[in-house]
């Protein structure tokens, strides 16, 4: 599998390529971590791979399947549709996906269903409707779910999918990097409440240590920029 548009994340790319090589690609994947943009980019990349008709490296980017996937007009790729002000995937949408998944692909070897921002848009009732299909999936279907953290999904959903966690383009966990930025900014705020609210999110020791390292990098970068040098992180 090739990844011309995905920066960094070499270990994740290696894992996906090995799964492809061994023909062990899972029927359902969860993409978390990284930025929302990077998660969606990887989801679309995997969808393109699934419908690519090339005999060589996939996705080739030039076959009919890849071109239709890029244009988001491929008949075998379904983007889940949200409803209402909250844009959630309601029961009707999930029932459609469950039913449609058992219909054979139209022009490709697989059908793909992309459910984005599941931590915000996939309520528990919809997850439960989806669960039976994840337990007994069709052979020619790939379900792709994206979310900031897979912990927002039911354990029963997570146990029936493979989770791929992205790093930010800088090689750091995006959530921790954003929190480090928030705490660093709060240090200079007039109100102590901003700092208390930011540090309250440090609920795990390992997370706190990672964030502390990133705060040190951010402060070091600030000093470097002040002295006319180049920053390591894009502040």
PDB file of C-alpha atoms in Angstrom:
ATOM      1  CA  UNK A   1       0.000   0.000   0.000  1.00  0.00           C
ATOM      2  CA  UNK A   2       1.327   3.430  -0.886  1.00  0.00           C
ATOM      3  CA  UNK A   3       0.642   6.695   0.973  1.00  0.00           C
ATOM      4  CA  UNK A   4       1.588   9.696  -1.185  1.00  0.00           C
ATOM      5  CA  UNK A   5      -0.590  12.156   0.756  1.00  0.00           C
ATOM      6  CA  UNK A   6      -0.167  10.946   4.362  1.00  0.00           C
ATOM      7  CA  UNK A   7       2.702  12.637   6.210  1.00  0.00           C
ATOM      8  CA  UNK A   8       4.664  10.873   8.927  1.00  0.00           C
ATOM      9  CA  UNK A   9       3.065   7.934  10.780  1.00  0.00           C
ATOM     10  CA  UNK A  10       5.597   5.475   9.386  1.00  0.00           C
ATOM     11  CA  UNK A  11       4.722   2.706  11.858  1.00  0.00           C
ATOM     12  CA  UNK A  12       1.032   2.950  10.981  1.00  0.00           C
ATOM     13  CA  UNK A  13       1.824   2.835   7.257  1.00  0.00           C
ATOM     14  CA  UNK A  14       4.006  -0.208   7.813  1.00  0.00           C
ATOM     15  CA  UNK A  15       1.241  -1.987   9.741  1.00  0.00           C
ATOM     16  CA  UNK A  16      -1.331  -1.318   7.019  1.00  0.00           C
ATOM     17  CA  UNK A  17       1.053  -2.439   4.276  1.00  0.00           C
ATOM     18  CA  UNK A  18       1.811  -5.678   6.126  1.00  0.00           C
ATOM     19  CA  UNK A  19      -1.903  -6.378   6.571  1.00  0.00           C
ATOM     20  CA  UNK A  20      -2.434  -5.813   2.856  1.00  0.00           C
ATOM     21  CA  UNK A  21       0.520  -8.036   1.954  1.00  0.00           C
ATOM     22  CA  UNK A  22      -0.832 -10.881   4.082  1.00  0.00           C
ATOM     23  CA  UNK A  23      -4.387 -10.279   2.845  1.00  0.00           C
ATOM     24  CA  UNK A  24      -5.446  -9.641   6.433  1.00  0.00           C
ATOM     25  CA  UNK A  25      -7.040  -6.233   6.099  1.00  0.00           C
ATOM     26  CA  UNK A  26      -9.849  -6.060   8.703  1.00  0.00           C
ATOM     27  CA  UNK A  27     -13.486  -5.541   7.757  1.00  0.00           C
ATOM     28  CA  UNK A  28     -13.796  -2.606  10.159  1.00  0.00           C
ATOM     29  CA  UNK A  29     -11.247   0.007  11.204  1.00  0.00           C
ATOM     30  CA  UNK A  30     -11.304   2.901  13.643  1.00  0.00           C
ATOM     31  CA  UNK A  31      -9.015   5.841  12.897  1.00  0.00           C
ATOM     32  CA  UNK A  32      -8.318   8.040  15.903  1.00  0.00           C
ATOM     33  CA  UNK A  33      -5.673  10.499  17.073  1.00  0.00           C
ATOM     34  CA  UNK A  34      -3.982  13.013  14.805  1.00  0.00           C
ATOM     35  CA  UNK A  35      -5.965  15.944  13.442  1.00  0.00           C
ATOM     36  CA  UNK A  36      -9.499  15.743  12.057  1.00  0.00           C
ATOM     37  CA  UNK A  37      -8.117  16.578   8.617  1.00  0.00           C
ATOM     38  CA  UNK A  38      -5.539  13.786   8.776  1.00  0.00           C
ATOM     39  CA  UNK A  39      -8.128  11.263   9.987  1.00  0.00           C
ATOM     40  CA  UNK A  40     -10.426  12.071   7.080  1.00  0.00           C
ATOM     41  CA  UNK A  41      -7.537  11.964   4.641  1.00  0.00           C
ATOM     42  CA  UNK A  42      -6.552   8.462   5.787  1.00  0.00           C
ATOM     43  CA  UNK A  43     -10.187   7.301   5.676  1.00  0.00           C
ATOM     44  CA  UNK A  44     -10.513   8.494   2.075  1.00  0.00           C
ATOM     45  CA  UNK A  45      -7.147   6.921   1.232  1.00  0.00           C
ATOM     46  CA  UNK A  46      -8.267   3.518   2.568  1.00  0.00           C
ATOM     47  CA  UNK A  47     -11.541   3.834   0.652  1.00  0.00           C
ATOM     48  CA  UNK A  48      -9.587   4.528  -2.534  1.00  0.00           C
ATOM     49  CA  UNK A  49      -7.386   1.507  -1.846  1.00  0.00           C
ATOM     50  CA  UNK A  50     -10.472  -0.678  -1.409  1.00  0.00           C
ATOM     51  CA  UNK A  51     -11.924   0.217  -4.833  1.00  0.00           C
ATOM     52  CA  UNK A  52      -8.643   0.475  -6.770  1.00  0.00           C
ATOM     53  CA  UNK A  53      -8.457  -1.890  -9.743  1.00  0.00           C
ATOM     54  CA  UNK A  54      -4.685  -1.701 -10.272  1.00  0.00           C
ATOM     55  CA  UNK A  55      -2.675  -4.929 -10.435  1.00  0.00           C
ATOM     56  CA  UNK A  56       0.289  -3.101  -8.886  1.00  0.00           C
ATOM     57  CA  UNK A  57       0.624  -0.865  -5.861  1.00  0.00           C
ATOM     58  CA  UNK A  58      -2.666   0.423  -4.492  1.00  0.00           C
ATOM     59  CA  UNK A  59      -4.189   2.923  -4.538  1.00  0.00           C
ATOM     60  CA  UNK A  60      -2.801   3.806  -7.934  1.00  0.00           C
ATOM     61  CA  UNK A  61      -4.682   7.107  -8.124  1.00  0.00           C
ATOM     62  CA  UNK A  62      -5.331   6.825 -11.863  1.00  0.00           C
ATOM     63  CA  UNK A  63      -7.732   3.919 -12.448  1.00  0.00           C
ATOM     64  CA  UNK A  64     -11.463   4.552 -12.778  1.00  0.00           C
ATOM     65  CA  UNK A  65     -12.102   3.428  -9.215  1.00  0.00           C
ATOM     66  CA  UNK A  66      -9.487   5.812  -7.792  1.00  0.00           C
ATOM     67  CA  UNK A  67     -10.723   8.721  -9.892  1.00  0.00           C
ATOM     68  CA  UNK A  68     -14.315   8.204  -8.784  1.00  0.00           C
ATOM     69  CA  UNK A  69     -13.193   7.838  -5.169  1.00  0.00           C
ATOM     70  CA  UNK A  70     -11.266  11.134  -5.369  1.00  0.00           C
ATOM     71  CA  UNK A  71     -14.365  12.834  -6.750  1.00  0.00           C
ATOM     72  CA  UNK A  72     -16.487  11.259  -3.999  1.00  0.00           C
ATOM     73  CA  UNK A  73     -18.807   9.874  -6.645  1.00  0.00           C
ATOM     74  CA  UNK A  74     -18.010   6.157  -6.438  1.00  0.00           C
ATOM     75  CA  UNK A  75     -21.162   4.035  -6.225  1.00  0.00           C
ATOM     76  CA  UNK A  76     -19.474   1.589  -3.832  1.00  0.00           C
ATOM     77  CA  UNK A  77     -18.324   4.234  -1.312  1.00  0.00           C
ATOM     78  CA  UNK A  78     -20.993   5.542   1.039  1.00  0.00           C
ATOM     79  CA  UNK A  79     -20.393   8.529   3.318  1.00  0.00           C
ATOM     80  CA  UNK A  80     -22.739   8.262   6.291  1.00  0.00           C
ATOM     81  CA  UNK A  81     -25.229  11.131   6.341  1.00  0.00           C
ATOM     82  CA  UNK A  82     -26.008  13.050   9.509  1.00  0.00           C
ATOM     83  CA  UNK A  83     -29.339  14.658  10.322  1.00  0.00           C
ATOM     84  CA  UNK A  84     -30.576  17.669  12.241  1.00  0.00           C
ATOM     85  CA  UNK A  85     -28.676  20.439  13.973  1.00  0.00           C
ATOM     86  CA  UNK A  86     -26.396  17.928  15.697  1.00  0.00           C
ATOM     87  CA  UNK A  87     -25.678  16.146  12.369  1.00  0.00           C
ATOM     88  CA  UNK A  88     -25.895  12.743  14.051  1.00  0.00           C
ATOM     89  CA  UNK A  89     -26.165   9.383  12.314  1.00  0.00           C
ATOM     90  CA  UNK A  90     -29.704   8.482  13.308  1.00  0.00           C
ATOM     91  CA  UNK A  91     -31.378   5.083  13.436  1.00  0.00           C
ATOM     92  CA  UNK A  92     -32.666   5.282   9.849  1.00  0.00           C
ATOM     93  CA  UNK A  93     -29.187   5.986   8.461  1.00  0.00           C
ATOM     94  CA  UNK A  94     -27.657   3.100  10.401  1.00  0.00           C
ATOM     95  CA  UNK A  95     -30.427   0.733   9.316  1.00  0.00           C
ATOM     96  CA  UNK A  96     -29.805   1.755   5.708  1.00  0.00           C
ATOM     97  CA  UNK A  97     -26.080   1.007   6.065  1.00  0.00           C
ATOM     98  CA  UNK A  98     -26.760  -2.356   7.725  1.00  0.00           C
ATOM     99  CA  UNK A  99     -29.161  -3.385   4.949  1.00  0.00           C
ATOM    100  CA  UNK A 100     -27.086  -1.965   2.089  1.00  0.00           C
ATOM    101  CA  UNK A 101     -23.896  -3.672   3.292  1.00  0.00           C
ATOM    102  CA  UNK A 102     -25.319  -7.068   2.300  1.00  0.00           C
ATOM    103  CA  UNK A 103     -25.916  -5.968  -1.297  1.00  0.00           C
ATOM    104  CA  UNK A 104     -23.020  -6.908  -3.577  1.00  0.00           C
ATOM    105  CA  UNK A 105     -20.683  -4.135  -4.806  1.00  0.00           C
ATOM    106  CA  UNK A 106     -21.727  -2.489  -8.052  1.00  0.00           C
ATOM    107  CA  UNK A 107     -18.414  -1.981  -9.877  1.00  0.00           C
ATOM    108  CA  UNK A 108     -15.629  -2.839  -7.392  1.00  0.00           C
ATOM    109  CA  UNK A 109     -14.489  -5.747  -5.286  1.00  0.00           C
ATOM    110  CA  UNK A 110     -15.577  -4.036  -2.048  1.00  0.00           C
ATOM    111  CA  UNK A 111     -18.141  -1.639  -0.687  1.00  0.00           C
ATOM    112  CA  UNK A 112     -16.907   1.019   1.719  1.00  0.00           C
ATOM    113  CA  UNK A 113     -18.802   2.879   4.427  1.00  0.00           C
ATOM    114  CA  UNK A 114     -17.177   5.939   5.998  1.00  0.00           C
ATOM    115  CA  UNK A 115     -18.560   7.201   9.302  1.00  0.00           C
ATOM    116  CA  UNK A 116     -16.734  10.391  10.277  1.00  0.00           C
ATOM    117  CA  UNK A 117     -16.506  12.049  13.709  1.00  0.00           C
ATOM    118  CA  UNK A 118     -18.138   9.082  15.415  1.00  0.00           C
ATOM    119  CA  UNK A 119     -17.331  10.464  18.869  1.00  0.00           C
ATOM    120  CA  UNK A 120     -19.780  13.294  18.110  1.00  0.00           C
ATOM    121  CA  UNK A 121     -22.129  11.890  15.482  1.00  0.00           C
ATOM    122  CA  UNK A 122     -22.661   8.201  16.351  1.00  0.00           C
ATOM    123  CA  UNK A 123     -24.918   7.917  19.434  1.00  0.00           C
ATOM    124  CA  UNK A 124     -25.139   4.748  21.498  1.00  0.00           C
ATOM    125  CA  UNK A 125     -28.486   3.720  20.005  1.00  0.00           C
ATOM    126  CA  UNK A 126     -26.978   3.873  16.499  1.00  0.00           C
ATOM    127  CA  UNK A 127     -23.874   1.989  17.631  1.00  0.00           C
ATOM    128  CA  UNK A 128     -26.082  -0.823  18.918  1.00  0.00           C
ATOM    129  CA  UNK A 129     -27.891  -1.056  15.558  1.00  0.00           C
ATOM    130  CA  UNK A 130     -24.486  -1.255  13.848  1.00  0.00           C
ATOM    131  CA  UNK A 131     -23.088  -3.858  16.244  1.00  0.00           C
ATOM    132  CA  UNK A 132     -24.743  -6.965  14.754  1.00  0.00           C
ATOM    133  CA  UNK A 133     -23.289  -6.214  11.323  1.00  0.00           C
ATOM    134  CA  UNK A 134     -19.806  -5.788  12.809  1.00  0.00           C
ATOM    135  CA  UNK A 135     -20.193  -9.166  14.516  1.00  0.00           C
ATOM    136  CA  UNK A 136     -21.210 -10.941  11.297  1.00  0.00           C
ATOM    137  CA  UNK A 137     -19.867  -8.749   8.485  1.00  0.00           C
ATOM    138  CA  UNK A 138     -20.224  -9.390   4.745  1.00  0.00           C
ATOM    139  CA  UNK A 139     -16.991 -10.559   3.094  1.00  0.00           C
ATOM    140  CA  UNK A 140     -16.710  -7.690   0.632  1.00  0.00           C
ATOM    141  CA  UNK A 141     -17.234  -4.663   2.898  1.00  0.00           C
ATOM    142  CA  UNK A 142     -14.919  -2.219   4.655  1.00  0.00           C
ATOM    143  CA  UNK A 143     -16.297  -0.046   7.458  1.00  0.00           C
ATOM    144  CA  UNK A 144     -14.199   3.010   8.364  1.00  0.00           C
ATOM    145  CA  UNK A 145     -14.933   5.035  11.505  1.00  0.00           C
ATOM    146  CA  UNK A 146     -13.038   8.172  12.487  1.00  0.00           C
ATOM    147  CA  UNK A 147     -12.999   9.860  15.886  1.00  0.00           C
ATOM    148  CA  UNK A 148     -10.709  11.875  18.096  1.00  0.00           C
ATOM    149  CA  UNK A 149     -10.502   9.027  20.607  1.00  0.00           C
ATOM    150  CA  UNK A 150     -11.731   5.447  20.185  1.00  0.00           C
ATOM    151  CA  UNK A 151     -12.616   5.467  23.905  1.00  0.00           C
ATOM    152  CA  UNK A 152     -15.727   7.440  22.955  1.00  0.00           C
ATOM    153  CA  UNK A 153     -17.134   4.305  21.285  1.00  0.00           C
ATOM    154  CA  UNK A 154     -18.683   1.308  22.981  1.00  0.00           C
ATOM    155  CA  UNK A 155     -16.244  -1.412  23.985  1.00  0.00           C
ATOM    156  CA  UNK A 156     -18.297  -3.873  21.923  1.00  0.00           C
ATOM    157  CA  UNK A 157     -17.708  -1.716  18.838  1.00  0.00           C
ATOM    158  CA  UNK A 158     -13.979  -1.319  19.535  1.00  0.00           C
ATOM    159  CA  UNK A 159     -13.510  -5.054  20.061  1.00  0.00           C
ATOM    160  CA  UNK A 160     -14.898  -5.799  16.582  1.00  0.00           C
ATOM    161  CA  UNK A 161     -12.693  -3.335  14.733  1.00  0.00           C
ATOM    162  CA  UNK A 162      -8.967  -2.619  14.462  1.00  0.00           C
ATOM    163  CA  UNK A 163      -7.910   0.810  15.737  1.00  0.00           C
ATOM    164  CA  UNK A 164      -5.200   2.797  13.956  1.00  0.00           C
ATOM    165  CA  UNK A 165      -3.979   5.763  15.958  1.00  0.00           C
ATOM    166  CA  UNK A 166      -2.479   8.658  14.037  1.00  0.00           C
ATOM    167  CA  UNK A 167       0.207  10.989  15.233  1.00  0.00           C
ATOM    168  CA  UNK A 168       0.162  14.653  14.273  1.00  0.00           C
ATOM    169  CA  UNK A 169       2.240  15.722  11.303  1.00  0.00           C
ATOM    170  CA  UNK A 170       4.892  16.742  13.835  1.00  0.00           C
ATOM    171  CA  UNK A 171       5.162  13.171  15.170  1.00  0.00           C
ATOM    172  CA  UNK A 172       3.349  13.940  18.429  1.00  0.00           C
ATOM    173  CA  UNK A 173      -0.090  13.010  19.683  1.00  0.00           C
ATOM    174  CA  UNK A 174      -2.387  15.781  18.417  1.00  0.00           C
ATOM    175  CA  UNK A 175      -4.614  15.802  21.510  1.00  0.00           C
ATOM    176  CA  UNK A 176      -1.648  16.153  23.865  1.00  0.00           C
ATOM    177  CA  UNK A 177      -0.061  18.796  21.646  1.00  0.00           C
ATOM    178  CA  UNK A 178      -3.228  20.883  21.672  1.00  0.00           C
ATOM    179  CA  UNK A 179      -3.490  20.536  25.449  1.00  0.00           C
ATOM    180  CA  UNK A 180       0.144  21.609  25.858  1.00  0.00           C
ATOM    181  CA  UNK A 181      -0.587  24.689  23.759  1.00  0.00           C
ATOM    182  CA  UNK A 182      -3.663  25.435  25.863  1.00  0.00           C
ATOM    183  CA  UNK A 183      -1.745  25.166  29.143  1.00  0.00           C
ATOM    184  CA  UNK A 184       1.165  27.220  27.818  1.00  0.00           C
ATOM    185  CA  UNK A 185      -1.236  29.988  26.772  1.00  0.00           C
ATOM    186  CA  UNK A 186      -3.057  29.782  30.121  1.00  0.00           C
ATOM    187  CA  UNK A 187       0.190  30.358  32.033  1.00  0.00           C
ATOM    188  CA  UNK A 188       0.291  33.928  30.713  1.00  0.00           C
ATOM    189  CA  UNK A 189      -3.461  34.552  31.062  1.00  0.00           C
ATOM    190  CA  UNK A 190      -4.686  37.072  33.607  1.00  0.00           C
ATOM    191  CA  UNK A 191      -7.122  34.636  35.181  1.00  0.00           C
ATOM    192  CA  UNK A 192      -5.873  31.595  37.089  1.00  0.00           C
ATOM    193  CA  UNK A 193      -9.137  29.888  36.185  1.00  0.00           C
ATOM    194  CA  UNK A 194      -7.923  29.327  32.603  1.00  0.00           C
ATOM    195  CA  UNK A 195      -4.888  27.439  33.877  1.00  0.00           C
ATOM    196  CA  UNK A 196      -6.981  25.385  36.312  1.00  0.00           C
ATOM    197  CA  UNK A 197      -9.413  24.415  33.551  1.00  0.00           C
ATOM    198  CA  UNK A 198      -6.569  23.406  31.237  1.00  0.00           C
ATOM    199  CA  UNK A 199      -4.620  21.348  33.776  1.00  0.00           C
ATOM    200  CA  UNK A 200      -7.819  19.614  34.937  1.00  0.00           C
ATOM    201  CA  UNK A 201      -7.660  17.569  31.711  1.00  0.00           C
ATOM    202  CA  UNK A 202      -4.412  15.908  32.863  1.00  0.00           C
ATOM    203  CA  UNK A 203      -6.237  12.880  34.223  1.00  0.00           C
ATOM    204  CA  UNK A 204      -3.554  10.253  33.577  1.00  0.00           C
ATOM    205  CA  UNK A 205       0.083  10.180  34.708  1.00  0.00           C
ATOM    206  CA  UNK A 206       1.472   9.100  31.304  1.00  0.00           C
ATOM    207  CA  UNK A 207      -0.547  11.777  29.544  1.00  0.00           C
ATOM    208  CA  UNK A 208       0.642  14.424  32.012  1.00  0.00           C
ATOM    209  CA  UNK A 209       4.296  13.500  31.405  1.00  0.00           C
ATOM    210  CA  UNK A 210       3.835  13.660  27.617  1.00  0.00           C
ATOM    211  CA  UNK A 211       2.124  17.046  27.865  1.00  0.00           C
ATOM    212  CA  UNK A 212       4.870  18.350  30.166  1.00  0.00           C
ATOM    213  CA  UNK A 213       7.512  17.376  27.596  1.00  0.00           C
ATOM    214  CA  UNK A 214       5.542  19.202  24.898  1.00  0.00           C
ATOM    215  CA  UNK A 215       5.171  22.311  27.092  1.00  0.00           C
ATOM    216  CA  UNK A 216       8.958  22.370  27.494  1.00  0.00           C
ATOM    217  CA  UNK A 217       9.323  22.116  23.695  1.00  0.00           C
ATOM    218  CA  UNK A 218       6.833  24.944  23.166  1.00  0.00           C
ATOM    219  CA  UNK A 219       8.615  27.197  25.656  1.00  0.00           C
ATOM    220  CA  UNK A 220      11.964  26.320  24.097  1.00  0.00           C
ATOM    221  CA  UNK A 221      10.535  27.136  20.661  1.00  0.00           C
ATOM    222  CA  UNK A 222       9.267  30.474  21.926  1.00  0.00           C
ATOM    223  CA  UNK A 223      12.721  31.347  23.165  1.00  0.00           C
ATOM    224  CA  UNK A 224      14.297  30.120  19.915  1.00  0.00           C
ATOM    225  CA  UNK A 225      11.999  32.314  17.814  1.00  0.00           C
ATOM    226  CA  UNK A 226      12.703  35.275  20.088  1.00  0.00           C
ATOM    227  CA  UNK A 227      16.434  34.747  19.531  1.00  0.00           C
ATOM    228  CA  UNK A 228      15.928  34.483  15.750  1.00  0.00           C
ATOM    229  CA  UNK A 229      16.242  30.698  15.463  1.00  0.00           C
ATOM    230  CA  UNK A 230      13.761  28.220  13.916  1.00  0.00           C
ATOM    231  CA  UNK A 231      11.076  26.524  16.017  1.00  0.00           C
ATOM    232  CA  UNK A 232      10.696  22.721  16.094  1.00  0.00           C
ATOM    233  CA  UNK A 233       6.908  22.878  16.433  1.00  0.00           C
ATOM    234  CA  UNK A 234       4.539  25.014  14.382  1.00  0.00           C
ATOM    235  CA  UNK A 235       3.164  27.273  17.082  1.00  0.00           C
TER     236      UNK A 235
END
